[in-house]
Short mmCIF file of C-alpha atoms and ligand atoms in Angstrom, two decimals:
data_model
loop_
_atom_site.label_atom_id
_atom_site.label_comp_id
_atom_site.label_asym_id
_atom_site.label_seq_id
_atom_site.Cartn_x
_atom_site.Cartn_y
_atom_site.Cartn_z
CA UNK A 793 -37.12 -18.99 4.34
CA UNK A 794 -33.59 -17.87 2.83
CA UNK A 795 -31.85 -19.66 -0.05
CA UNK A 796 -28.52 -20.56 1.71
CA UNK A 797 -25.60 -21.51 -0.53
CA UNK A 798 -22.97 -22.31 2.58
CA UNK A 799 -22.29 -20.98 6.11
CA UNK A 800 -19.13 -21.95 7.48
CA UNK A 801 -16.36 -20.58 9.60
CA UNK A 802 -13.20 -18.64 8.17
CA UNK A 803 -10.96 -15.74 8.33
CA UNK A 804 -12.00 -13.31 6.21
CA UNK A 805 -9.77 -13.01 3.18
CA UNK A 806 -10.25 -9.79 1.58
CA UNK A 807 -11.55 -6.21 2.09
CA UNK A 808 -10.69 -4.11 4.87
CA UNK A 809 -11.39 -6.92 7.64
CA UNK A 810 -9.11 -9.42 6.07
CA UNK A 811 -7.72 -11.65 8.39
CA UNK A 812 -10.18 -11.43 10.80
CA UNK A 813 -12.12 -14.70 12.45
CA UNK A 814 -15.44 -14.79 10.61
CA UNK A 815 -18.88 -16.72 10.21
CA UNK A 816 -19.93 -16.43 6.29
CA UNK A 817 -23.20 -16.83 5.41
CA UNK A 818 -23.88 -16.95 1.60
CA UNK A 819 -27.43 -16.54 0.04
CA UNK A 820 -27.69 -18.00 -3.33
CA UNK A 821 -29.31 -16.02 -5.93
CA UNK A 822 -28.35 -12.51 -7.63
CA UNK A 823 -29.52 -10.42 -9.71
CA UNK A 824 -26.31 -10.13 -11.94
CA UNK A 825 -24.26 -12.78 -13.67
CA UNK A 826 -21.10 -10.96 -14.20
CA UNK A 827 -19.69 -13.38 -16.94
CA UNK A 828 -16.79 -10.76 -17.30
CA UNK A 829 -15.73 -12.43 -14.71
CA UNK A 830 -14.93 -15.76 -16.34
CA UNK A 831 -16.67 -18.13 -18.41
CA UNK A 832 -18.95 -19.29 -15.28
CA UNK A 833 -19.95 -16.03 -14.56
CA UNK A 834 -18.04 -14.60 -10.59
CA UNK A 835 -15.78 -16.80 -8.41
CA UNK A 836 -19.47 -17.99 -5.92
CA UNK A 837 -20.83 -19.26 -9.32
CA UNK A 838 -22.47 -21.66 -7.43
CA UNK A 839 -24.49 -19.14 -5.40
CA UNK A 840 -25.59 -17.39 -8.20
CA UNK A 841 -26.13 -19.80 -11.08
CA UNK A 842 -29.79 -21.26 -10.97
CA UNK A 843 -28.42 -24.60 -12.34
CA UNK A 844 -26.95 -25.01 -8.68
CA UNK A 845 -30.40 -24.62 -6.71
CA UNK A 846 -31.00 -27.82 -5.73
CA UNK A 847 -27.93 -27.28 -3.48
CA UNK A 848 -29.28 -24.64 -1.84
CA UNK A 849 -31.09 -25.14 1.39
CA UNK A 850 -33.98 -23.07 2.07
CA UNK A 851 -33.22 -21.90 5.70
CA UNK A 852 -35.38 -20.34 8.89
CA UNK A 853 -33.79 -17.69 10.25
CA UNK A 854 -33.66 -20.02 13.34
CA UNK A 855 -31.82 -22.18 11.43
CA UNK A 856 -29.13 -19.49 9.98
CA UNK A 857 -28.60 -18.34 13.67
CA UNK A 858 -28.37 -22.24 15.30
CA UNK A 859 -25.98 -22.84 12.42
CA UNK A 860 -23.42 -19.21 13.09
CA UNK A 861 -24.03 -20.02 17.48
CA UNK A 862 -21.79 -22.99 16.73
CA UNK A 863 -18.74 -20.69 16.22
CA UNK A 864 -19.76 -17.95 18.79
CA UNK A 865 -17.34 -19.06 20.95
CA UNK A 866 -14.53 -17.92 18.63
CA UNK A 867 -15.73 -14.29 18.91
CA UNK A 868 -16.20 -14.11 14.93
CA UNK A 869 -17.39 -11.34 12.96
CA UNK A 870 -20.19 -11.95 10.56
CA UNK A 871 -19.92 -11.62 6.99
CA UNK A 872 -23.47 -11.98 5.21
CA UNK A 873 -22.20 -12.43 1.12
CA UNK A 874 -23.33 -14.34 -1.76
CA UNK A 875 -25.25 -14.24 -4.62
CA UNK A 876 -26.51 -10.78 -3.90
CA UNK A 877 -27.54 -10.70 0.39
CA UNK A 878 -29.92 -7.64 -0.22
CA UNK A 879 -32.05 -9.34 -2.38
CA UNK A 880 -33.67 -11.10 0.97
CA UNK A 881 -32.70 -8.04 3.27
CA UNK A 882 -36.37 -7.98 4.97
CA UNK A 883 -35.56 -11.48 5.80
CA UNK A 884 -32.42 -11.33 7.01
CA UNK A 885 -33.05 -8.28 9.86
CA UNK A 886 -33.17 -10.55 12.71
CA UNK A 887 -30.00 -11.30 12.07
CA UNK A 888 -28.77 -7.83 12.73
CA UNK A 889 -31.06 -7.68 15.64
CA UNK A 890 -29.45 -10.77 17.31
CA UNK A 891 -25.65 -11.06 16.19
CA UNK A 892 -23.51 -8.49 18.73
CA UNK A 893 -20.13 -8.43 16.56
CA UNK A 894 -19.07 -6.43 13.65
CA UNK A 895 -21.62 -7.24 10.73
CA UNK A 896 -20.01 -6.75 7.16
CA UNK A 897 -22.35 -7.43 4.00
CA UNK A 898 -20.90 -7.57 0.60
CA UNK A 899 -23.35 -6.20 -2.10
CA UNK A 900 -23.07 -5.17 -5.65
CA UNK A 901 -24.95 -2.06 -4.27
CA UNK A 902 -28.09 -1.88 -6.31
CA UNK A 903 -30.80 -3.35 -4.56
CA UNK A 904 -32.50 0.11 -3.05
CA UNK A 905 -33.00 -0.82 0.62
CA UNK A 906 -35.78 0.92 2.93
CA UNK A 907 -33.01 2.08 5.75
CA UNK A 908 -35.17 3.86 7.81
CA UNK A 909 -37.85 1.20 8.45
CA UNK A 910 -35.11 -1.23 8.79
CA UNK A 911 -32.47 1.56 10.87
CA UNK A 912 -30.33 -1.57 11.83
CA UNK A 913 -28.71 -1.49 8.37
CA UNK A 914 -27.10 2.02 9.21
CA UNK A 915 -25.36 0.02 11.50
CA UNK A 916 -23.98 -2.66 9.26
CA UNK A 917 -20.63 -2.37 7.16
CA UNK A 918 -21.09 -2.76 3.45
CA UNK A 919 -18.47 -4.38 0.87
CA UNK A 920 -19.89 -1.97 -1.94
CA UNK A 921 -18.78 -4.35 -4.60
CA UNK A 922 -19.90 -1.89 -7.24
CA UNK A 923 -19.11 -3.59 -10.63
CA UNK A 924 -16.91 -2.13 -13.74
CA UNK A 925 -17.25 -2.73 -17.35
CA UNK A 926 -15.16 -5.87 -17.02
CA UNK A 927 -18.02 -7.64 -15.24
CA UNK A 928 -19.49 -7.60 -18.90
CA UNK A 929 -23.06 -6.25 -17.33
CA UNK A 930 -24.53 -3.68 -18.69
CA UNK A 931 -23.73 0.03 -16.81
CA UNK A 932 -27.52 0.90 -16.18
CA UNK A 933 -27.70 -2.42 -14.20
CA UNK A 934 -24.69 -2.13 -12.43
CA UNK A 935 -24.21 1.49 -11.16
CA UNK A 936 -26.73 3.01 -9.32
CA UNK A 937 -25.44 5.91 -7.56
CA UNK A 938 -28.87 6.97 -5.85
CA UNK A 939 -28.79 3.26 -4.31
CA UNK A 940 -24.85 3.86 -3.86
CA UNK A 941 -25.77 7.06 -1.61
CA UNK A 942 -27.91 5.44 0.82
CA UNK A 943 -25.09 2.63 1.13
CA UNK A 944 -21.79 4.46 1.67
CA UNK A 945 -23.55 7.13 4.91
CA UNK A 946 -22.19 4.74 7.33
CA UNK A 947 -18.36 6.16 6.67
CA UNK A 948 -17.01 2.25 7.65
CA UNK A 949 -18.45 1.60 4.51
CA UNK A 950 -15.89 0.96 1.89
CA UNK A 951 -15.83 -0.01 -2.26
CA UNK A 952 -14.21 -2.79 -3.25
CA UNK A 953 -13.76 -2.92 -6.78
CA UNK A 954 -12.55 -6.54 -8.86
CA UNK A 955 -9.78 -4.94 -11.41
CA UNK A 956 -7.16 -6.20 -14.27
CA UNK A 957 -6.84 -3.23 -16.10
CA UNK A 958 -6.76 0.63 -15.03
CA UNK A 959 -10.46 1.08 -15.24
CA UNK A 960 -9.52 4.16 -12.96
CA UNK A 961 -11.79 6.55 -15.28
CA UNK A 962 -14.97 4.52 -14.17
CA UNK A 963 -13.72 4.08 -10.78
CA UNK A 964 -13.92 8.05 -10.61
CA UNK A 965 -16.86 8.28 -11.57
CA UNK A 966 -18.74 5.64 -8.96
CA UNK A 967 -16.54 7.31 -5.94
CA UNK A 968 -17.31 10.81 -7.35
CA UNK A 969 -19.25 12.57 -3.82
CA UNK A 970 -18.24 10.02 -1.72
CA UNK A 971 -15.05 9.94 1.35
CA UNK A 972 -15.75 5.90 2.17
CA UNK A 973 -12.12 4.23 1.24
CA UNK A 974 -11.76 2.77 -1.84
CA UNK A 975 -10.42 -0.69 -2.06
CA UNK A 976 -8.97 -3.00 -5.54
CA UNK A 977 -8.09 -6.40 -5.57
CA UNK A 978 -6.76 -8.22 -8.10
CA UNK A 979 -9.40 -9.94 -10.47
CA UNK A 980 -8.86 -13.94 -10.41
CA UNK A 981 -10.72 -17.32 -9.69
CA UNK A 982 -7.62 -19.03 -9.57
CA UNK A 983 -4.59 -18.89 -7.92
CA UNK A 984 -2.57 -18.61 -11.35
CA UNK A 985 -4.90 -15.59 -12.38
CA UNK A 986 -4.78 -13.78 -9.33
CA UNK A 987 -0.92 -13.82 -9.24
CA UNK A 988 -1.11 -12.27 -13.08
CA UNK A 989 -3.13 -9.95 -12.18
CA UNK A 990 -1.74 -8.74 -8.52
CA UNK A 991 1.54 -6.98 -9.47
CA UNK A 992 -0.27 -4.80 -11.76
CA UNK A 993 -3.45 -3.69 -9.17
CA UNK A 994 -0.66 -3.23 -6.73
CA UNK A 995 1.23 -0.52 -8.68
CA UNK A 996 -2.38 0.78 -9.55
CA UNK A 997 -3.24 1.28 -5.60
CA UNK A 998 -0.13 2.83 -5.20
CA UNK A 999 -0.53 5.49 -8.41
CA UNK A 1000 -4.19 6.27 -7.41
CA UNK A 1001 -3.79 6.27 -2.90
CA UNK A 1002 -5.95 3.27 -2.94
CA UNK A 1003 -6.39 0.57 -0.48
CA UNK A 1004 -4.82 -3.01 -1.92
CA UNK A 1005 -7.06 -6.45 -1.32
CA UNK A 1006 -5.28 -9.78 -2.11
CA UNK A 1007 -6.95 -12.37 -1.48
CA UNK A 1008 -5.94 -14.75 0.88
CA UNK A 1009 -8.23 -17.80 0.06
CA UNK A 1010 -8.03 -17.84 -3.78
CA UNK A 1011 -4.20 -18.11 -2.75
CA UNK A 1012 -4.57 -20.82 -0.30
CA UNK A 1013 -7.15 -22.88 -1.49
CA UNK A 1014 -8.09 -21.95 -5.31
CA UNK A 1015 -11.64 -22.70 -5.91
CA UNK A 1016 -12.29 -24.54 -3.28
CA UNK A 1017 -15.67 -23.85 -1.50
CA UNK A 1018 -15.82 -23.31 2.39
CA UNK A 1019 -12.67 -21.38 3.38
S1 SF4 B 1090 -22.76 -9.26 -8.53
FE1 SF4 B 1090 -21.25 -10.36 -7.28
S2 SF4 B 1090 -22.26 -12.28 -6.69
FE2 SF4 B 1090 -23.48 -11.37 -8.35
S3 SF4 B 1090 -22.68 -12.36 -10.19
FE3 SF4 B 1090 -21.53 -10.44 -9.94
S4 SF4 B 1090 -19.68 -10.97 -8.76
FE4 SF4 B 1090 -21.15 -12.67 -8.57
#
């Protein structure tokens, strides 16, 4: 059984398949809080904050697949997120074994993952959300770069970093032996702290030949949950 926060049907709003039709599945649980972030801790608070359990439904992997067949006929890609997806990775395989489309999977990158017993991960593309100093946790927790290596072989593999200031220094230093692209977006809950932050990681992209991430469903719908 897999704590599931939400699986619903979207287009993807950030990253380097933004815009594309996709079928989220979010886990609940992580093993970070990020309060940097904002006073409730990331933007999926409610995936990750233990006071929102009892609205997670513990789910057979029957269950997860009966739930993404619904929207097969829209040709989605799958985007496994959270919470922190690795965390239940052993569980989750037969999902890699059954769905046929694209599979992303955003991670914080720190959960080491046994790739060769479980070879379908090589496959999969990974968000590596790897998170900076402004996600207030500490660095030893955050940046593992022998868990990062195993990650970013599979060169569709891209970071994503969560910015508001030019943290550039400790971006450099995560990216340091690695050609996977390199993605910022603009850090913000809210629609109103997104747009503060957005002209300013736009000009940063620019100065540094990164890739820029809005994203499209803070914009659209805020904070709502299940877009
Ligand atoms: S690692 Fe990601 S999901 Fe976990 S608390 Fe931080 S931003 Fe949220």
């Amino acid at each position: 059984m897999i704590p599931i926060s939400e699986i619903f049907y979207s287009i993807q709003g950030e990253g380097k398949f933004v815009g594309c039709p996709s079928v989220f599945v979010r886990v609940g649980g992580c093993n970070m809080r990020c309060f940097g972030f904002g006073k409730e801790g990331c933007d999926s608070y409610y995936a990750v904050d233990k006071k929102f359990k009892s609205e997670w439904k513990l789910m057979k992997i029957d269950e997860i697949k009966k739930e993404i067949s619904k929207y097969l006929k829209f040709n989605p890609h799958l985007v496994i997120t959270g919470g922190e997806p690795m965390l239940y990775y052993k569980k989750l395989y037969p999902l890699l074994e059954w769905f046929e489309n694209p599979i992303t999977i955003e991670t914080n990158t720190t959960v080491d993952i046994d790739f060769e017993k479980f070879s379908l991960y090589k496959k999969v593309i990974f968000a590596m959300s790897v998170k900076l100093s402004n996600s207030k946790e500490p660095k030893e927790k955050r940046i593992k770069k022998n868990v990062i290596k195993k990650y970013a072989k599979n060169k569709e593999s891209f970071f994503k970093f969560v910015i508001d200031k030019d943290l550039n220094d400790e971006i450099q230093e995560i990216v340091k032996g690695f050609d996977n692209q390199i993605y910022c977006m603009p850090l913000g809950a809210t629609k109103e702290e997104l747009e503060k932050n957005a002209p300013f990681v736009f000009e940063f992209c620019l100065k540094h030949g990164y890739c820029y991430s809005d994203r499209i469903h803070i914009r659209l719908f805020g904070k709502k949950k299940g877009v």
